[in-house]
XYZ file of C-alpha atoms in Angstrom:
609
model
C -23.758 18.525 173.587
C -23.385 20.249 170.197
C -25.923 20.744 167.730
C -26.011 18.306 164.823
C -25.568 21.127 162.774
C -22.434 21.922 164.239
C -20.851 18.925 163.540
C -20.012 19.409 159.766
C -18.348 23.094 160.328
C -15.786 20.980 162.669
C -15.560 18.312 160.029
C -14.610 20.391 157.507
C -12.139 22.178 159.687
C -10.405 19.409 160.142
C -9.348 18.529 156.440
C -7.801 20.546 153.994
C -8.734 21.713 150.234
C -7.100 18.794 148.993
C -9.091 16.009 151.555
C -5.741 16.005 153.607
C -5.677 16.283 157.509
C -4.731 20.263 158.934
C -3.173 18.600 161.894
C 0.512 17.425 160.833
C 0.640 14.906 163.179
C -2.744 13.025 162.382
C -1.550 13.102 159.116
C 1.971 11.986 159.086
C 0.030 9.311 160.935
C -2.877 8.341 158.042
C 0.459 8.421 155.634
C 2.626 6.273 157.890
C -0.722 3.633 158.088
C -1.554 3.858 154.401
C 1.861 3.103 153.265
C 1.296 0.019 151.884
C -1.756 1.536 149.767
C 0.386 4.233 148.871
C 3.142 1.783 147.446
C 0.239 -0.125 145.734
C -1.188 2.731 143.676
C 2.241 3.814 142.162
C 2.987 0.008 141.349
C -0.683 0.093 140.014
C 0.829 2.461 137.051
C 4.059 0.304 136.452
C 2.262 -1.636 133.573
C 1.154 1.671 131.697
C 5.112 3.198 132.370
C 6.234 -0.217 130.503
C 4.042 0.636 127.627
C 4.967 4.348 127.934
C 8.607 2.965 127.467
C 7.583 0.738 124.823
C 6.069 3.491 123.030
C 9.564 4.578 121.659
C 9.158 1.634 118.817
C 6.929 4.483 117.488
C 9.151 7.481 117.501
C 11.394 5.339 115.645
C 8.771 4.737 113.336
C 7.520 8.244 112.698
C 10.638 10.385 113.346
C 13.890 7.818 112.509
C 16.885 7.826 114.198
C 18.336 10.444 115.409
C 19.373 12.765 118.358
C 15.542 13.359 118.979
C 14.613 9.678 119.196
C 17.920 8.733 121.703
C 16.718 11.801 123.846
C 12.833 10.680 123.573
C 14.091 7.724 124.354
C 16.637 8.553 127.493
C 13.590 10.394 128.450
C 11.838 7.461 129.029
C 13.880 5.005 130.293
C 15.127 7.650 133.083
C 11.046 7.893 133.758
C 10.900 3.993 134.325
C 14.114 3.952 136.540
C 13.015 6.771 138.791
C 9.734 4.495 138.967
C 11.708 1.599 139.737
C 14.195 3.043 142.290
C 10.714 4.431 144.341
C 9.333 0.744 144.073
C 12.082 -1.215 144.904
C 14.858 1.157 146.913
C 12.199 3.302 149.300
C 10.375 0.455 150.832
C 9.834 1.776 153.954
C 7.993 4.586 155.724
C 11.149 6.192 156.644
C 11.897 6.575 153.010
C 8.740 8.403 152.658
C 10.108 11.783 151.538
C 12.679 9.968 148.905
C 9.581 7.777 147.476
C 7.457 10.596 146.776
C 10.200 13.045 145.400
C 10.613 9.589 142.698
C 7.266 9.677 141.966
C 6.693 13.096 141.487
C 9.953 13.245 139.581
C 8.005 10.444 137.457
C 4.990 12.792 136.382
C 7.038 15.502 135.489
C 9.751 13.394 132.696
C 6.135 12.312 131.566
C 4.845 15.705 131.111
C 8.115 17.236 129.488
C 8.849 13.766 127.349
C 4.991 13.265 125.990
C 4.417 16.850 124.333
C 7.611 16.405 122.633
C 7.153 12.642 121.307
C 3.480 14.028 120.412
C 4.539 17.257 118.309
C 8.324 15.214 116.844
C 6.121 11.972 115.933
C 3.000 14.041 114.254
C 0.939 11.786 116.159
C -2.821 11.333 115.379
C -4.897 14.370 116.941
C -7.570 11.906 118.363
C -4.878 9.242 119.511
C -2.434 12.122 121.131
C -5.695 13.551 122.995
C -6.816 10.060 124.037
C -3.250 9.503 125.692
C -3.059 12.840 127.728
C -6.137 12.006 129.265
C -5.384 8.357 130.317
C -2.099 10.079 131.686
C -3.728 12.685 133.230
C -5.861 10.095 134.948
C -2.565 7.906 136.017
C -1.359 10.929 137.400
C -4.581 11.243 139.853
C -4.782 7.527 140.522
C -0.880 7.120 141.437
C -0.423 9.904 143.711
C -3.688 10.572 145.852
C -0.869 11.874 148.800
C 0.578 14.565 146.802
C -2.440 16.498 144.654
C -0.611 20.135 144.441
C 2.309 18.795 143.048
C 0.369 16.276 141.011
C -2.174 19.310 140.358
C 0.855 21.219 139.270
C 2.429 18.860 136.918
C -0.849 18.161 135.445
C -2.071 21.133 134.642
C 1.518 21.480 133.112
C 1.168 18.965 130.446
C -2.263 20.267 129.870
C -0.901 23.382 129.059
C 1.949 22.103 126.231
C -0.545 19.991 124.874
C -3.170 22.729 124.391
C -0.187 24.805 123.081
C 1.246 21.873 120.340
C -2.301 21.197 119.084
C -2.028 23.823 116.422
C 0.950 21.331 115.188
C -0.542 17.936 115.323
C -3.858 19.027 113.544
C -5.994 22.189 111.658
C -7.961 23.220 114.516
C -9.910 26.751 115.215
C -9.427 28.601 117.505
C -12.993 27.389 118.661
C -11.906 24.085 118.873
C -8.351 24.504 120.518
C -11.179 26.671 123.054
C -12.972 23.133 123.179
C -9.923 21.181 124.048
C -8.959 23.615 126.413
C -11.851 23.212 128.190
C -11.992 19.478 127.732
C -8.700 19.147 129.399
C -9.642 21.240 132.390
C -12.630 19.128 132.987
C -10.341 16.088 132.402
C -8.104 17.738 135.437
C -11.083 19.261 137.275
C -12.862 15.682 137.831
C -9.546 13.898 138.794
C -9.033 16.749 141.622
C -12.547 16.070 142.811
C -12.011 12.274 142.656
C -8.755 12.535 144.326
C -10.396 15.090 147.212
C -13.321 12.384 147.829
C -10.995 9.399 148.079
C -8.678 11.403 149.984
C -11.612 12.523 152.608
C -13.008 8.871 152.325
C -9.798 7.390 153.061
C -9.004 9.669 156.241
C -12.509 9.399 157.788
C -11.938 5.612 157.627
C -8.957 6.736 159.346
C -10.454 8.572 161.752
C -13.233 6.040 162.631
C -10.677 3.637 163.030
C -8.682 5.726 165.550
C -11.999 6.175 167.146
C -13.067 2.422 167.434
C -9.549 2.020 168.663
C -9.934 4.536 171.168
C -13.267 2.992 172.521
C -11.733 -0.306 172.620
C -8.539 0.635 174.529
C -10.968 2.988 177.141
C -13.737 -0.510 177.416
C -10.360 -2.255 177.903
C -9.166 0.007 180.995
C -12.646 0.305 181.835
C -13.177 -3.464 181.950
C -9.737 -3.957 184.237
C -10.944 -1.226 187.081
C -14.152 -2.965 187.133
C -12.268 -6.293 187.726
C -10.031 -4.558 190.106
C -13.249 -3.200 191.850
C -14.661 -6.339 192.296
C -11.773 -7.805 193.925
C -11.394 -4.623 195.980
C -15.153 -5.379 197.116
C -14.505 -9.080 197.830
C -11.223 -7.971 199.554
C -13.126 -5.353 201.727
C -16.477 -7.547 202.460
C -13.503 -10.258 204.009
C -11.833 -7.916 206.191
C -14.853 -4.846 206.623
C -15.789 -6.273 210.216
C -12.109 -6.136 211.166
C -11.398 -2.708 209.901
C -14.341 -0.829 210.957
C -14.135 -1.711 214.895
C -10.240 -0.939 214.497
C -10.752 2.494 212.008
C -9.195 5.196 214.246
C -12.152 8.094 213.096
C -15.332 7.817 213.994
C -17.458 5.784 211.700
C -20.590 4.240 212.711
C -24.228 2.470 210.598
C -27.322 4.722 210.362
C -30.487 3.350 209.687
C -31.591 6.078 206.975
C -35.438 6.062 207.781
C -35.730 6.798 212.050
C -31.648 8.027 212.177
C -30.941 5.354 214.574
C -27.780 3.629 215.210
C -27.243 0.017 213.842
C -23.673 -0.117 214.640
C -20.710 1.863 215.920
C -16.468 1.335 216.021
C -14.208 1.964 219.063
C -13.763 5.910 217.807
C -17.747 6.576 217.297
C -18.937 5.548 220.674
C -16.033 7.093 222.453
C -17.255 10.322 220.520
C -20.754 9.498 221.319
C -20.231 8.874 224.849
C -21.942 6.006 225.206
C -21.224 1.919 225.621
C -22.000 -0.613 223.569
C -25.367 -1.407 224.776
C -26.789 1.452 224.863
C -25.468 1.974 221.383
C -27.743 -0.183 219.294
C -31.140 2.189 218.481
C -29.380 4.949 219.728
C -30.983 8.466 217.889
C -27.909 10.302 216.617
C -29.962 13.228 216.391
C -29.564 14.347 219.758
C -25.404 14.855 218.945
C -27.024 17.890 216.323
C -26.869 20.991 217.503
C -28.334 22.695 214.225
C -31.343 24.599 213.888
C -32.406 23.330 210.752
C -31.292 19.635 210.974
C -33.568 17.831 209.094
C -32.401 20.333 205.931
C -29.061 19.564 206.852
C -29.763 16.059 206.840
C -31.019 15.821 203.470
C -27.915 17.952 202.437
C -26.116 15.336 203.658
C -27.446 12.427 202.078
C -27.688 14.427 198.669
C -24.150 15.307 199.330
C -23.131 12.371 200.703
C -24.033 10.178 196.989
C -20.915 13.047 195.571
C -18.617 11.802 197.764
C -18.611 15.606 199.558
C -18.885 15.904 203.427
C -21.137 18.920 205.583
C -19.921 20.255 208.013
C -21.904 19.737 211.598
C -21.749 21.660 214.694
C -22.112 18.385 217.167
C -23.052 18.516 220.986
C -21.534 15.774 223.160
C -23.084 14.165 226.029
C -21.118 16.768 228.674
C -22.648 19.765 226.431
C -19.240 20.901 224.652
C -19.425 21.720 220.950
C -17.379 20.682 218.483
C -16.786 21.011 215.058
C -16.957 18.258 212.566
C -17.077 17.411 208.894
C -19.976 14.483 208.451
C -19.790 12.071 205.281
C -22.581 9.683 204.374
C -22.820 6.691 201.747
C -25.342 4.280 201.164
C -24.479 0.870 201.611
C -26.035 -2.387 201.440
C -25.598 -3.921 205.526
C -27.459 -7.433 206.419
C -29.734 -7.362 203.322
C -30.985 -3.766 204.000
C -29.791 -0.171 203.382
C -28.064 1.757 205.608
C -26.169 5.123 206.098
C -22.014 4.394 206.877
C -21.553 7.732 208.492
C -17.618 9.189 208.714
C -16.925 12.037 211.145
C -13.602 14.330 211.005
C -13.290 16.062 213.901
C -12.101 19.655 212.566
C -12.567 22.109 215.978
C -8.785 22.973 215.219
C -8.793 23.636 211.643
C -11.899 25.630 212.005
C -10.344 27.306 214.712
C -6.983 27.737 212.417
C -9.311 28.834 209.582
C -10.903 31.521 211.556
C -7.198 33.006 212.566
C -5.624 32.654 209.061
C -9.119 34.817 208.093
C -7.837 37.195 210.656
C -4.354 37.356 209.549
C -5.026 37.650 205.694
C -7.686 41.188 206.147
C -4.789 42.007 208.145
C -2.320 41.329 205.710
C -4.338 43.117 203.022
C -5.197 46.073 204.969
C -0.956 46.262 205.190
C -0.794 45.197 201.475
C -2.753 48.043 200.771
C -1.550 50.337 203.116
C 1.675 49.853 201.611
C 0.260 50.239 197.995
C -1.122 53.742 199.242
C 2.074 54.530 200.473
C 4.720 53.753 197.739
C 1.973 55.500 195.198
C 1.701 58.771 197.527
C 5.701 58.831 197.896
C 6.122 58.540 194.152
C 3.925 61.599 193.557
C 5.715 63.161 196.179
C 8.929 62.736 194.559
C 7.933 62.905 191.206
C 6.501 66.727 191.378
C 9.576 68.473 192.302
C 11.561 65.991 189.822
C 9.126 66.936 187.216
C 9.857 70.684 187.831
C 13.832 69.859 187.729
C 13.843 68.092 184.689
C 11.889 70.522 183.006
C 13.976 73.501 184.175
C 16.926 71.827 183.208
C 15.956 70.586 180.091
C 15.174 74.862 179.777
C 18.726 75.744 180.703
C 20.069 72.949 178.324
C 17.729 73.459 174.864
C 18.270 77.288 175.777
C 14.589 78.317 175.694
C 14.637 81.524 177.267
C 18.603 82.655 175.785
C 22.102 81.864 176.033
C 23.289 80.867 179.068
C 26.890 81.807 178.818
C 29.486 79.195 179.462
C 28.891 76.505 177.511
C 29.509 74.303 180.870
C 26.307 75.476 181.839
C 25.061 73.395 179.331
C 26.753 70.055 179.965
C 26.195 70.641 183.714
C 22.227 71.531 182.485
C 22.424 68.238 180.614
C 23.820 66.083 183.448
C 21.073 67.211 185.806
C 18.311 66.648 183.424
C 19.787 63.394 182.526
C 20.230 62.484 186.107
C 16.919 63.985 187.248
C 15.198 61.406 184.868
C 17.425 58.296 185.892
C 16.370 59.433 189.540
C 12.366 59.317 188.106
C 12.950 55.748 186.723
C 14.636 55.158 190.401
C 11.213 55.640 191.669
C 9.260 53.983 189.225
C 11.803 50.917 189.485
C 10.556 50.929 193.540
C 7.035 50.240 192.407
C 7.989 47.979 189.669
C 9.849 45.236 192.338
C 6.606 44.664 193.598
C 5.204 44.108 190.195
C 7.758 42.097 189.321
C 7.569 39.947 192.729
C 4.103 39.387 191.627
C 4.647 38.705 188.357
C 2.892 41.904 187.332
C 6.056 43.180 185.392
C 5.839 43.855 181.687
C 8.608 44.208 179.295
C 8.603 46.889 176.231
C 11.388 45.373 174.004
C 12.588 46.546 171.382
C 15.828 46.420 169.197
C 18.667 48.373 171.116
C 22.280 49.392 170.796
C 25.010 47.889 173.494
C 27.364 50.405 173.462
C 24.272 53.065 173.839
C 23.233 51.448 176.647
C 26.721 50.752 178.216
C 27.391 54.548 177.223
C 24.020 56.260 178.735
C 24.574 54.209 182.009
C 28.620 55.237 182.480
C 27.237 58.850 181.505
C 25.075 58.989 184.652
C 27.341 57.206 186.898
C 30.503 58.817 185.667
C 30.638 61.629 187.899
C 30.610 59.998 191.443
C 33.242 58.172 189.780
C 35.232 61.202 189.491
C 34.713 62.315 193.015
C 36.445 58.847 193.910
C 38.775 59.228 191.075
C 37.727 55.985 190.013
C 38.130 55.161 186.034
C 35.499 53.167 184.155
C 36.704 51.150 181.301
C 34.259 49.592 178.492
C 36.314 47.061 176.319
C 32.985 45.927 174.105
C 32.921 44.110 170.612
C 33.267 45.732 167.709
C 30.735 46.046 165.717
C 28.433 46.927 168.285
C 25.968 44.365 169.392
C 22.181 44.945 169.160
C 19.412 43.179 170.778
C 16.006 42.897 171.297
C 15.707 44.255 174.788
C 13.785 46.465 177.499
C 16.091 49.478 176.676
C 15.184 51.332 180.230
C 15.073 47.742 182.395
C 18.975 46.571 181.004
C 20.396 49.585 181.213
C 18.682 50.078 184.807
C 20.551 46.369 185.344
C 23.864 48.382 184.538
C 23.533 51.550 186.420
C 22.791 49.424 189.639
C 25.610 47.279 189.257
C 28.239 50.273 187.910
C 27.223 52.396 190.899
C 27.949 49.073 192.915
C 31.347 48.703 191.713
C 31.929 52.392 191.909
C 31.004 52.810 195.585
C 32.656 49.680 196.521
C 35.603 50.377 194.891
C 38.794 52.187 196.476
C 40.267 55.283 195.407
C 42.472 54.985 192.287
C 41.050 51.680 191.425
C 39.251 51.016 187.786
C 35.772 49.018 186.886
C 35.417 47.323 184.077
C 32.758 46.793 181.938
C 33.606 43.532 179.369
C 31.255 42.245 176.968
C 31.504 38.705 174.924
C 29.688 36.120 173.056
C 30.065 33.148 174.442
C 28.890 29.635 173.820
C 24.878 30.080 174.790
C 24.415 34.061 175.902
C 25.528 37.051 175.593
C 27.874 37.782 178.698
C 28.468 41.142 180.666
C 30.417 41.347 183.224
C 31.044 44.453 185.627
C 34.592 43.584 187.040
C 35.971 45.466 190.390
C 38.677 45.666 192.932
C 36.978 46.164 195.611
C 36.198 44.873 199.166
C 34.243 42.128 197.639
C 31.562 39.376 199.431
C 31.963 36.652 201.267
C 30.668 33.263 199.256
C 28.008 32.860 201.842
C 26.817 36.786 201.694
C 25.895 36.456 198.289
C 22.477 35.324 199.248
C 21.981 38.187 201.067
C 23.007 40.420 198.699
C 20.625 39.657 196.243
C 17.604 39.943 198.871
C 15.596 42.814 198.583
C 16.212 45.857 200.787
C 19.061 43.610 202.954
C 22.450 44.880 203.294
C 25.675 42.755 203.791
C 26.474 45.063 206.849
C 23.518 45.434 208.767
C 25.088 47.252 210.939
C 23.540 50.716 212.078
C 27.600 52.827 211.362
C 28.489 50.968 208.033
C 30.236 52.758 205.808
C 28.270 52.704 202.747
C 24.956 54.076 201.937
C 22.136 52.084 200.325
C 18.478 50.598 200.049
C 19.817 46.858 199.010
C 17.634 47.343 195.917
C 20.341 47.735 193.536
C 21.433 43.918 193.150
C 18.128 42.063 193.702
C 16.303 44.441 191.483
C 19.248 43.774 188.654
C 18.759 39.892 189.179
C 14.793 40.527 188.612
C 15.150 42.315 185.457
C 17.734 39.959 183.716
C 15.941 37.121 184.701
C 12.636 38.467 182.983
C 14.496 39.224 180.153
C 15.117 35.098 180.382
C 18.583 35.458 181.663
C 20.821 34.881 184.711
C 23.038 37.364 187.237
C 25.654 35.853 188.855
C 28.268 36.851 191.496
C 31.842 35.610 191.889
C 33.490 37.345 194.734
C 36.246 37.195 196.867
C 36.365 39.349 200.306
C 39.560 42.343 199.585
C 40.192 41.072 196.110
C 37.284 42.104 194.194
C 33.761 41.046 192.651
C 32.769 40.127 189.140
C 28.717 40.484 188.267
C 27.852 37.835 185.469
C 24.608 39.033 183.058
C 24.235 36.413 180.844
C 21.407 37.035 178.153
C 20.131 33.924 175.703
C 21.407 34.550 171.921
C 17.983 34.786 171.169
C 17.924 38.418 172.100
C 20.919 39.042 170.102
C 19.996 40.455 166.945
C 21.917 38.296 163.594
C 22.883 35.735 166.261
C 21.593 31.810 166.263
C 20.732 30.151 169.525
C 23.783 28.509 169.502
C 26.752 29.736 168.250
C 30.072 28.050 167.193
C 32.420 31.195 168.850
C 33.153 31.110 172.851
C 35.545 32.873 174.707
C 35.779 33.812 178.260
C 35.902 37.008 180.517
């Protein structure tokens, strides 16, 4: 329970500078409630807009007619018909938005129309500062909902009539000081008067919402306890009936000696023993626990929460058994007495004790195989390490020329293949993480064509060999998005090289990229042998070829498509297949617009691959 100190911090949390609610939703719902005071305090100014409108007898009077007077006088009536149109048009919550963009539009005529009619009219210095106060005040009162924009034109008329005193009277500077200051104490206490009622109001709220919230819970509370009662006077009818027939043991223990009152069908079978010799029977001698009367008390304790023990029982012919043992108190014949449920559980102990067994196993493998992987990656990674540093030697030209400059490209390929190979490796460790959702993604805003481009680079030359051309028809401009640079362009490599070796000799892939509808879609298009429809599943299984078979004809870990399907789908996306055996295969990545940098979610344009 928190301190009563601590309730005022989380009081004040929960309003705002200006006595409003922080949470959106509790407040849209204290506006939607006080709508009908809202309505009531801007129609609570309507009188003093009809005198504001009348006012214009006096412009005529002091400044004739003339362009100023009609616009003094526009400016009013449009002030009154803005009022009018929020009164009468916006008479509902939904109009809620429209009704307070009327008043507000109200306050500020009044602030621009007022200074004017004060410095065109020559108005009396006392009288003109008496009327910017009351309509500073009739600014507060009307709009209690809206105090920055209220604040704001208020603090604007304040200003223009500090600045048109020098015109209406002689003042000092001392006293235009004073009437500065008078104003901003005018504004100052009609804040504060607005932020009380405002924090007033909502607490009201909020202790209403409260009372409502203990009525509605008494309510519920009030029909489970009827339910209850039935539910008692339904089970007291038909308890004899269903306790002989229950098919678990359940049986009546007096709580004091431990000695059976009564027994069902199940609990005497259990017991061993008849009916006769039933009544006064000590349980006690069915224990097989060192410490029973400890256990006992556990279970009584345990037994008020509803939570069984479990018992190590003895029957009659001396076998042991396992069972869980609850216990209630009940009220039987006038006196207490135990009602004692037994679960026979010898299997599921004897279940629990093998699944035990089977999990150290299956972590000692776990972690063997942990051991393993991490070993073979340092393994690899040495000599990689020392190729992709010598290479990266030969290409930079550390130690002098080289020669040919093919040196150099073929320098460049190894070092560039050398550290695809590396991520190869790390990518075997990281289908574990992602399997256990261990996986993280470093995104960050990426070139398509650079990734298309680095992962053709490193496949490109088994290509060759095969004589196998790889076309990229991508959109121009390029495409950038907020991606895992390494894990998408790992997606193509995998499914390039699976085209590639797939693909017969003198055949093309084709890599195709379009926005469609909802993603981004790439699509690695082949000719070759393709996948039976109900393969598919198999081909996206980790470490699971199509042919199984010990002589097929390409080489492979079956990491290359599941692990592609992994990594799109962290990235929030989809790989599909569409295949057809000796025709050809098309891999679908589709990737949300989301990740497409300058794109919306949902896009007008849609065209298909």
């Amino acid at each position: 329970m928190p301190e009563p100190g601590a309730v005022a911090p989380a009081i004040e949390r929960a309003f705002r500078w200006t006595g409003e609610f922080v949470d959106p939703a509790l407040e849209a719902a204290y506006a939607r409630a006080s709508w009908p005071e809202t309505q009531a305090r801007l129609r609570s100014v309507l009188i003093a807009v009809y005198i504001y409108v009348g006012w214009a007898v006096f412009d005529f009077l002091l400044i004739g007619f003339g362009w100023a007077f009609v616009a003094l006088t526009a400016g009013r009536l449009a002030t009154l018909a803005v009022l009018l149109v929020a009164l009468n048009r916006y008479t509902t919550y939904d109009d809620y938005k429209q009704f307070m963009r009327c008043a507000l539009s109200t306050q500020i005529l009044v602030a621009i129309v007022a200074p004017v009619s004060l410095v065109l009219g020559q108005a009396d210095f006392a009288a003109s500062l008496l009327a910017v106060v009351v309509v500073l005040f009739a600014f507060y009162i009307s709009m209690p909902t809206a105090l920055p924009s209220t604040l704001t034109n208020a603090l604007a008329l304040s200003i223009a009539f500090v600045a048109i005193c020098p015109w209406l009277a002689d003042v000092s500077p001392a006293a235009l000081g004073q009437i500065a200051a008078l104003v901003a104490v005018v504004n100052a206490i009609g804040v504060e008067m607005v932020r009380a009622a405002n924090r007033l109001r909502r607490s009201g709220f909020l202790t209403l919402m409260r009372q409502q919230e203990l009525y509605d819970q008494l309510k519920r509370e009030v029909e489970v306890r009827r339910e209850a009662e039935q539910a008692v006077r339904a089970t007291e009818e038909s308890f004899q009936s269903l306790f002989y027939a229950a098919p678990l043991p359940i049986s009546l223990v007096d709580p004091v000696d431990y000695r059976l009152v009564q027994a069902n069908i199940a609990a005497l079978k259990l017991f061993d023993i008849s009916e006769d010799e039933a009544e006064g029977f000590d349980v006690r001698t069915f224990f097989s626990e060192e410490d029973l009367g400890a256990r006992l008390d556990r279970l009584l304790v345990s037994g008020r929460a509803g939570v069984p023990v479990e018992f190590r029982l003895k029957r009659r012919d001396g076998t042991l058994i396992w069972a869980l043992v609850s216990a209630a108190t009940v009220q039987f014949h006038g006196r207490p007495a135990l009602l004692i449920g037994i679960q026979d559980v010898t299997a599921r102990h004897k279940e629990a004790e093998t699944l035990r067994e089977a999990r150290d196993q299956a972590t000692a493998a776990s972690r063997s195989k942990s051991e393993f992987l991490a070993n073979m990656s340092h393994e690899l990674r040495t000599p990689l390490n020392a190729i992709i540093g010598f290479s990266e030697a030969l290409e930079r030209e550390l130690f002098g020329p080289v020669g040919n400059p093919r040196y150099r490209e073929y320098a460049e390929d190894i070092h560039n293949s050398g550290v695809h190979l590396l991520s190869l490796i790390n990518d075997i460790l990281d289908l574990s993480k992602i399997e256990a959702g261990q996986f993280t993604l470093h995104e960050d805003e990426t070139e398509l064509d650079h990734m298309v481009e680095a992962a053709t680079r490193i496949v490109r030359h088994r290509a060759q060999q095969a004589n196998i051309a790889i076309e990229c028809n991508l959109p121009k401009p390029s495409i950038f998005l907020v991606a895992d640079e390494r894990a998408l362009k790992q997606v193509l490599i995998n499914l390039v090289s699976n085209a590639v070796k797939f693909s017969p000799d003198g055949s093309a892939v084709k890599i195709e990229a379009q926005v469609c509808a909802e993603s981004l879609r790439i699509a690695v298009i082949d000719k070759g042998i393709g996948i039976a429809e109900h393969d598919i599943p198999r081909a996206l299984t980790p470490f699971t070829q199509v042919d199984g078979s010990l002589s097929r004809a390409h080489e492979g870990t079956g990491l290359g498509l599941p692990l592609a399907k992994h990594l799109t789908e962290l990235h929030d996306g989809t790989l599909t297949i569409q295949s057809e055996p000796d025709v050809g295969t098309t891999v679908y990545v589709d990737l949300p617009l989301s990740r497409v940098v300058g794109r919306d979610a949902s896009p007008k344009e849609s065209a298909a691959i």
